[in-house]
Amino acid sequence: MTGIAERLRATTGEDVATWNERVRGTGLGSEPEVRAWLAERGITGYAQMMLVMERFGYPDFLTASADDLIDAQYADRPALRPVFDAVVSAALGLGEMHVQARKGYVPMVGPRRTFAVLQASTRSRLDLGLRLDHREPVGRLLPARSVGNRDCAVRIALGSVEDVDEEVLALLAEAYRENL
C-alpha cells in the first residue's frame, strides 16, 4: 500500500489524504461512480483500487494479521495445520526468508524471490508448491497448475506430518538454493 501511495503522489502530485478529501467532496455514493470519477482524472489501476477502498472500506483479508489469515485457512481443516507448521519450521531453518500470509495461500520468500508456496487445497491435502523450474513432474512431484501465485512449477501433496520426510525437506532446500 505504501508503494501504491508513493506512485499516486508521483503521478498526480497529491497524496492519499488529499485524494480522499476530493473523493468525499464529490458526494458520490457508489463504487462505480467513484471509479468513473477517478478514471476521468487519470487515476486507474492500483491507485484507483486503493482510493476506492479508502472510501468504502478495505476487505477483511487486507486488514487481517498474518496469524488471522493462516488460522482462517486451516479453521475447517485442523489436521493440516501441523503439516503447515512442520514445513514452515523447516523452511525457516534454510536461511534468510520470510513467510507472507495471503487469503488462500502462504508464499515463502527468500532473499530474491518466492521459492515455495503452501496451500490447503482440500480438507485432507496441503500442497507444497516448489519453484524448481528445471524439474519435471515425476514421482511425488506433481504439476502445480493452481498452487498459490503460479510461480511454482511442481507441487508435492502432503496429508500428514509424516509426509514431510527427508525427500520433501531436500526438495524444499533445493528450491530455496535455486532461487537465491
PDB file of C-alpha atoms in Angstrom:
ATOM      1  CA  MET A   1       0.000   0.000   0.000  1.00  0.00           C
ATOM      2  CA  THR A   2       2.914   2.309   0.718  1.00  0.00           C
ATOM      3  CA  GLY A   3       4.268   1.768  -2.780  1.00  0.00           C
ATOM      4  CA  ILE A   4       0.868   2.481  -4.324  1.00  0.00           C
ATOM      5  CA  ALA A   5       0.550   5.664  -2.280  1.00  0.00           C
ATOM      6  CA  GLU A   6       4.030   6.760  -3.380  1.00  0.00           C
ATOM      7  CA  ARG A   7       3.161   6.149  -7.047  1.00  0.00           C
ATOM      8  CA  LEU A   8      -0.096   8.091  -6.660  1.00  0.00           C
ATOM      9  CA  ARG A   9       1.834  11.067  -5.298  1.00  0.00           C
ATOM     10  CA  ALA A  10       4.482  10.792  -8.022  1.00  0.00           C
ATOM     11  CA  THR A  11       1.931  10.691 -10.848  1.00  0.00           C
ATOM     12  CA  THR A  12      -0.583  13.237  -9.544  1.00  0.00           C
ATOM     13  CA  GLY A  13       1.446  15.419  -7.212  1.00  0.00           C
ATOM     14  CA  GLU A  14      -1.087  14.797  -4.433  1.00  0.00           C
ATOM     15  CA  ASP A  15      -1.095  12.347  -1.527  1.00  0.00           C
ATOM     16  CA  VAL A  16      -3.745   9.835  -0.466  1.00  0.00           C
ATOM     17  CA  ALA A  17      -5.225  12.173   2.164  1.00  0.00           C
ATOM     18  CA  THR A  18      -5.765  14.897  -0.443  1.00  0.00           C
ATOM     19  CA  TRP A  19      -7.410  12.474  -2.867  1.00  0.00           C
ATOM     20  CA  ASN A  20      -9.580  11.095  -0.040  1.00  0.00           C
ATOM     21  CA  GLU A  21     -10.841  14.627   0.643  1.00  0.00           C
ATOM     22  CA  ARG A  22     -11.577  15.156  -3.033  1.00  0.00           C
ATOM     23  CA  VAL A  23     -13.464  11.863  -3.298  1.00  0.00           C
ATOM     24  CA  ARG A  24     -15.540  12.672  -0.202  1.00  0.00           C
ATOM     25  CA  GLY A  25     -16.213  16.140  -1.554  1.00  0.00           C
ATOM     26  CA  THR A  26     -17.818  14.761  -4.701  1.00  0.00           C
ATOM     27  CA  GLY A  27     -20.727  13.319  -2.733  1.00  0.00           C
ATOM     28  CA  LEU A  28     -20.619  10.224  -4.934  1.00  0.00           C
ATOM     29  CA  GLY A  29     -22.148   7.290  -3.088  1.00  0.00           C
ATOM     30  CA  SER A  30     -21.304   4.204  -5.113  1.00  0.00           C
ATOM     31  CA  GLU A  31     -18.125   2.432  -6.045  1.00  0.00           C
ATOM     32  CA  PRO A  32     -18.788   2.570  -9.822  1.00  0.00           C
ATOM     33  CA  GLU A  33     -19.368   6.325  -9.606  1.00  0.00           C
ATOM     34  CA  VAL A  34     -16.145   6.882  -7.706  1.00  0.00           C
ATOM     35  CA  ARG A  35     -14.190   4.634 -10.102  1.00  0.00           C
ATOM     36  CA  ALA A  36     -15.529   6.570 -13.102  1.00  0.00           C
ATOM     37  CA  TRP A  37     -14.739   9.920 -11.446  1.00  0.00           C
ATOM     38  CA  LEU A  38     -11.169   8.807 -10.668  1.00  0.00           C
ATOM     39  CA  ALA A  39     -10.689   7.409 -14.181  1.00  0.00           C
ATOM     40  CA  GLU A  40     -11.724  10.789 -15.635  1.00  0.00           C
ATOM     41  CA  ARG A  41      -8.807  12.226 -13.678  1.00  0.00           C
ATOM     42  CA  GLY A  42      -6.358   9.609 -14.946  1.00  0.00           C
ATOM     43  CA  ILE A  43      -6.326   7.521 -11.772  1.00  0.00           C
ATOM     44  CA  THR A  44      -6.642   3.861 -12.676  1.00  0.00           C
ATOM     45  CA  GLY A  45      -5.239   0.518 -11.616  1.00  0.00           C
ATOM     46  CA  TYR A  46      -3.893   0.050  -8.111  1.00  0.00           C
ATOM     47  CA  ALA A  47      -4.170   3.727  -7.204  1.00  0.00           C
ATOM     48  CA  GLN A  48      -7.857   3.690  -8.085  1.00  0.00           C
ATOM     49  CA  MET A  49      -8.365   0.447  -6.177  1.00  0.00           C
ATOM     50  CA  MET A  50      -6.730   1.920  -3.085  1.00  0.00           C
ATOM     51  CA  LEU A  51      -8.763   5.147  -3.177  1.00  0.00           C
ATOM     52  CA  VAL A  52     -11.988   3.168  -3.605  1.00  0.00           C
ATOM     53  CA  MET A  53     -11.072   1.033  -0.594  1.00  0.00           C
ATOM     54  CA  GLU A  54     -10.181   4.175   1.354  1.00  0.00           C
ATOM     55  CA  ARG A  55     -13.698   5.450   0.625  1.00  0.00           C
ATOM     56  CA  PHE A  56     -15.743   2.259   1.064  1.00  0.00           C
ATOM     57  CA  GLY A  57     -13.544   0.161   3.354  1.00  0.00           C
ATOM     58  CA  TYR A  58     -10.785  -2.373   2.980  1.00  0.00           C
ATOM     59  CA  PRO A  59     -11.653  -6.072   2.652  1.00  0.00           C
ATOM     60  CA  ASP A  60     -11.068  -8.095   5.811  1.00  0.00           C
ATOM     61  CA  PHE A  61      -8.228 -10.062   4.250  1.00  0.00           C
ATOM     62  CA  LEU A  62      -6.239  -6.852   3.686  1.00  0.00           C
ATOM     63  CA  THR A  63      -6.593  -5.685   7.264  1.00  0.00           C
ATOM     64  CA  ALA A  64      -6.211  -9.081   8.961  1.00  0.00           C
ATOM     65  CA  SER A  65      -2.982 -10.098  10.636  1.00  0.00           C
ATOM     66  CA  ALA A  66      -0.843 -12.864   9.170  1.00  0.00           C
ATOM     67  CA  ASP A  67      -1.871 -15.148  12.035  1.00  0.00           C
ATOM     68  CA  ASP A  68      -5.558 -14.447  11.378  1.00  0.00           C
ATOM     69  CA  LEU A  69      -5.171 -15.232   7.664  1.00  0.00           C
ATOM     70  CA  ILE A  70      -3.367 -18.514   8.334  1.00  0.00           C
ATOM     71  CA  ASP A  71      -5.785 -19.507  11.094  1.00  0.00           C
ATOM     72  CA  ALA A  72      -8.687 -18.927   8.700  1.00  0.00           C
ATOM     73  CA  GLN A  73      -7.092 -21.157   6.057  1.00  0.00           C
ATOM     74  CA  TYR A  74      -6.992 -24.066   8.498  1.00  0.00           C
ATOM     75  CA  ALA A  75     -10.165 -23.409  10.500  1.00  0.00           C
ATOM     76  CA  ASP A  76     -12.097 -26.139   8.676  1.00  0.00           C
ATOM     77  CA  ARG A  77      -9.103 -28.477   8.250  1.00  0.00           C
ATOM     78  CA  PRO A  78      -7.294 -28.531  11.608  1.00  0.00           C
ATOM     79  CA  ALA A  79      -5.478 -31.799  10.819  1.00  0.00           C
ATOM     80  CA  LEU A  80      -3.440 -29.956   8.176  1.00  0.00           C
ATOM     81  CA  ARG A  81      -2.196 -27.179  10.474  1.00  0.00           C
ATOM     82  CA  PRO A  82       0.606 -29.333  11.969  1.00  0.00           C
ATOM     83  CA  VAL A  83       1.708 -30.166   8.411  1.00  0.00           C
ATOM     84  CA  PHE A  84       1.824 -26.465   7.572  1.00  0.00           C
ATOM     85  CA  ASP A  85       3.786 -25.757  10.757  1.00  0.00           C
ATOM     86  CA  ALA A  86       6.300 -28.542  10.007  1.00  0.00           C
ATOM     87  CA  VAL A  87       7.032 -27.198   6.515  1.00  0.00           C
ATOM     88  CA  VAL A  88       7.343 -23.591   7.693  1.00  0.00           C
ATOM     89  CA  SER A  89       9.621 -24.650  10.550  1.00  0.00           C
ATOM     90  CA  ALA A  90      11.882 -26.493   8.098  1.00  0.00           C
ATOM     91  CA  ALA A  91      11.908 -23.550   5.697  1.00  0.00           C
ATOM     92  CA  LEU A  92      12.864 -21.109   8.436  1.00  0.00           C
ATOM     93  CA  GLY A  93      15.991 -23.177   9.038  1.00  0.00           C
ATOM     94  CA  LEU A  94      17.180 -22.781   5.435  1.00  0.00           C
ATOM     95  CA  GLY A  95      18.463 -19.236   5.749  1.00  0.00           C
ATOM     96  CA  GLU A  96      17.181 -15.740   5.148  1.00  0.00           C
ATOM     97  CA  MET A  97      13.484 -15.950   4.264  1.00  0.00           C
ATOM     98  CA  HIS A  98      10.088 -14.748   5.335  1.00  0.00           C
ATOM     99  CA  VAL A  99       6.542 -16.046   5.268  1.00  0.00           C
ATOM    100  CA  GLN A 100       3.874 -13.936   3.560  1.00  0.00           C
ATOM    101  CA  ALA A 101       0.318 -14.827   4.518  1.00  0.00           C
ATOM    102  CA  ARG A 102      -2.361 -14.346   1.886  1.00  0.00           C
ATOM    103  CA  LYS A 103      -6.076 -15.111   1.985  1.00  0.00           C
ATOM    104  CA  GLY A 104      -5.791 -18.521   0.331  1.00  0.00           C
ATOM    105  CA  TYR A 105      -2.112 -19.477   0.340  1.00  0.00           C
ATOM    106  CA  VAL A 106       1.220 -18.739   2.003  1.00  0.00           C
ATOM    107  CA  PRO A 107       4.321 -17.904  -0.061  1.00  0.00           C
ATOM    108  CA  MET A 108       7.770 -18.454   1.395  1.00  0.00           C
ATOM    109  CA  VAL A 109      10.129 -15.824   0.054  1.00  0.00           C
ATOM    110  CA  GLY A 110      13.908 -15.988   0.075  1.00  0.00           C
ATOM    111  CA  PRO A 111      16.283 -13.060  -0.407  1.00  0.00           C
ATOM    112  CA  ARG A 112      15.457 -12.823  -4.107  1.00  0.00           C
ATOM    113  CA  ARG A 113      12.017 -14.295  -4.731  1.00  0.00           C
ATOM    114  CA  THR A 114       9.356 -16.838  -3.804  1.00  0.00           C
ATOM    115  CA  PHE A 115      10.771 -20.336  -3.620  1.00  0.00           C
ATOM    116  CA  ALA A 116       7.789 -22.250  -2.204  1.00  0.00           C
ATOM    117  CA  VAL A 117       4.076 -21.871  -1.550  1.00  0.00           C
ATOM    118  CA  LEU A 118       1.783 -23.673   0.898  1.00  0.00           C
ATOM    119  CA  GLN A 119      -1.876 -24.043   0.027  1.00  0.00           C
ATOM    120  CA  ALA A 120      -4.527 -26.100   1.795  1.00  0.00           C
ATOM    121  CA  SER A 121      -6.106 -27.356  -1.429  1.00  0.00           C
ATOM    122  CA  THR A 122      -8.617 -29.762   0.087  1.00  0.00           C
ATOM    123  CA  ARG A 123      -9.708 -30.692   3.597  1.00  0.00           C
ATOM    124  CA  SER A 124      -7.181 -33.516   3.611  1.00  0.00           C
ATOM    125  CA  ARG A 125      -4.354 -32.210   1.391  1.00  0.00           C
ATOM    126  CA  LEU A 126      -1.827 -29.429   1.756  1.00  0.00           C
ATOM    127  CA  ASP A 127       0.059 -28.667  -1.449  1.00  0.00           C
ATOM    128  CA  LEU A 128       3.668 -27.574  -1.208  1.00  0.00           C
ATOM    129  CA  GLY A 129       4.422 -25.748  -4.434  1.00  0.00           C
ATOM    130  CA  LEU A 130       8.105 -25.523  -5.286  1.00  0.00           C
ATOM    131  CA  ARG A 131       9.805 -23.140  -7.684  1.00  0.00           C
ATOM    132  CA  LEU A 132      12.025 -25.720  -9.328  1.00  0.00           C
ATOM    133  CA  ASP A 133      11.940 -24.653 -12.956  1.00  0.00           C
ATOM    134  CA  HIS A 134      14.239 -27.452 -14.168  1.00  0.00           C
ATOM    135  CA  ARG A 135      12.184 -30.243 -12.548  1.00  0.00           C
ATOM    136  CA  GLU A 136       9.528 -32.185 -14.401  1.00  0.00           C
ATOM    137  CA  PRO A 137       6.508 -33.662 -12.618  1.00  0.00           C
ATOM    138  CA  VAL A 138       7.526 -37.223 -11.797  1.00  0.00           C
ATOM    139  CA  GLY A 139       7.018 -39.429  -8.735  1.00  0.00           C
ATOM    140  CA  ARG A 140       5.853 -37.275  -5.831  1.00  0.00           C
ATOM    141  CA  LEU A 141       6.408 -34.135  -7.881  1.00  0.00           C
ATOM    142  CA  LEU A 142       3.084 -33.226  -9.466  1.00  0.00           C
ATOM    143  CA  PRO A 143       2.173 -30.385 -11.834  1.00  0.00           C
ATOM    144  CA  ALA A 144       1.464 -27.179  -9.924  1.00  0.00           C
ATOM    145  CA  ARG A 145      -1.203 -25.643 -12.130  1.00  0.00           C
ATOM    146  CA  SER A 146      -3.205 -23.996  -9.375  1.00  0.00           C
ATOM    147  CA  VAL A 147      -0.947 -23.568  -6.368  1.00  0.00           C
ATOM    148  CA  GLY A 148      -0.656 -20.066  -4.977  1.00  0.00           C
ATOM    149  CA  ASN A 149       0.605 -17.378  -7.280  1.00  0.00           C
ATOM    150  CA  ARG A 150       1.659 -19.789 -10.043  1.00  0.00           C
ATOM    151  CA  ASP A 151       5.387 -19.218  -9.541  1.00  0.00           C
ATOM    152  CA  CYS A 152       5.806 -22.889  -8.737  1.00  0.00           C
ATOM    153  CA  ALA A 153       6.468 -25.467 -11.441  1.00  0.00           C
ATOM    154  CA  VAL A 154       5.792 -28.528  -9.300  1.00  0.00           C
ATOM    155  CA  ARG A 155       3.975 -29.452  -6.102  1.00  0.00           C
ATOM    156  CA  ILE A 156       4.008 -32.191  -3.510  1.00  0.00           C
ATOM    157  CA  ALA A 157       0.757 -33.340  -1.903  1.00  0.00           C
ATOM    158  CA  LEU A 158       1.042 -33.609   1.881  1.00  0.00           C
ATOM    159  CA  GLY A 159      -1.595 -35.168   4.096  1.00  0.00           C
ATOM    160  CA  SER A 160       0.232 -35.630   7.375  1.00  0.00           C
ATOM    161  CA  VAL A 161       3.361 -34.567   9.234  1.00  0.00           C
ATOM    162  CA  GLU A 162       4.881 -37.940   8.295  1.00  0.00           C
ATOM    163  CA  ASP A 163       4.721 -36.861   4.639  1.00  0.00           C
ATOM    164  CA  VAL A 164       7.212 -34.089   5.451  1.00  0.00           C
ATOM    165  CA  ASP A 165      10.092 -36.533   5.105  1.00  0.00           C
ATOM    166  CA  GLU A 166      13.730 -36.265   4.026  1.00  0.00           C
ATOM    167  CA  GLU A 167      12.788 -36.144   0.333  1.00  0.00           C
ATOM    168  CA  VAL A 168      10.417 -33.217   0.893  1.00  0.00           C
ATOM    169  CA  LEU A 169      12.962 -31.389   3.042  1.00  0.00           C
ATOM    170  CA  ALA A 170      15.662 -31.907   0.400  1.00  0.00           C
ATOM    171  CA  LEU A 171      13.393 -30.576  -2.359  1.00  0.00           C
ATOM    172  CA  LEU A 172      12.425 -27.584  -0.211  1.00  0.00           C
ATOM    173  CA  ALA A 173      16.127 -26.829   0.366  1.00  0.00           C
ATOM    174  CA  GLU A 174      16.823 -27.245  -3.354  1.00  0.00           C
ATOM    175  CA  ALA A 175      14.055 -24.748  -4.198  1.00  0.00           C
ATOM    176  CA  TYR A 176      15.489 -22.294  -1.687  1.00  0.00           C
ATOM    177  CA  ARG A 177      19.030 -22.557  -3.106  1.00  0.00           C
ATOM    178  CA  GLU A 178      17.829 -22.382  -6.709  1.00  0.00           C
ATOM    179  CA  ASN A 179      16.022 -19.108  -6.048  1.00  0.00           C
ATOM    180  CA  LEU A 180      18.721 -17.245  -4.123  1.00  0.00           C
TER     181      LEU A 180
END
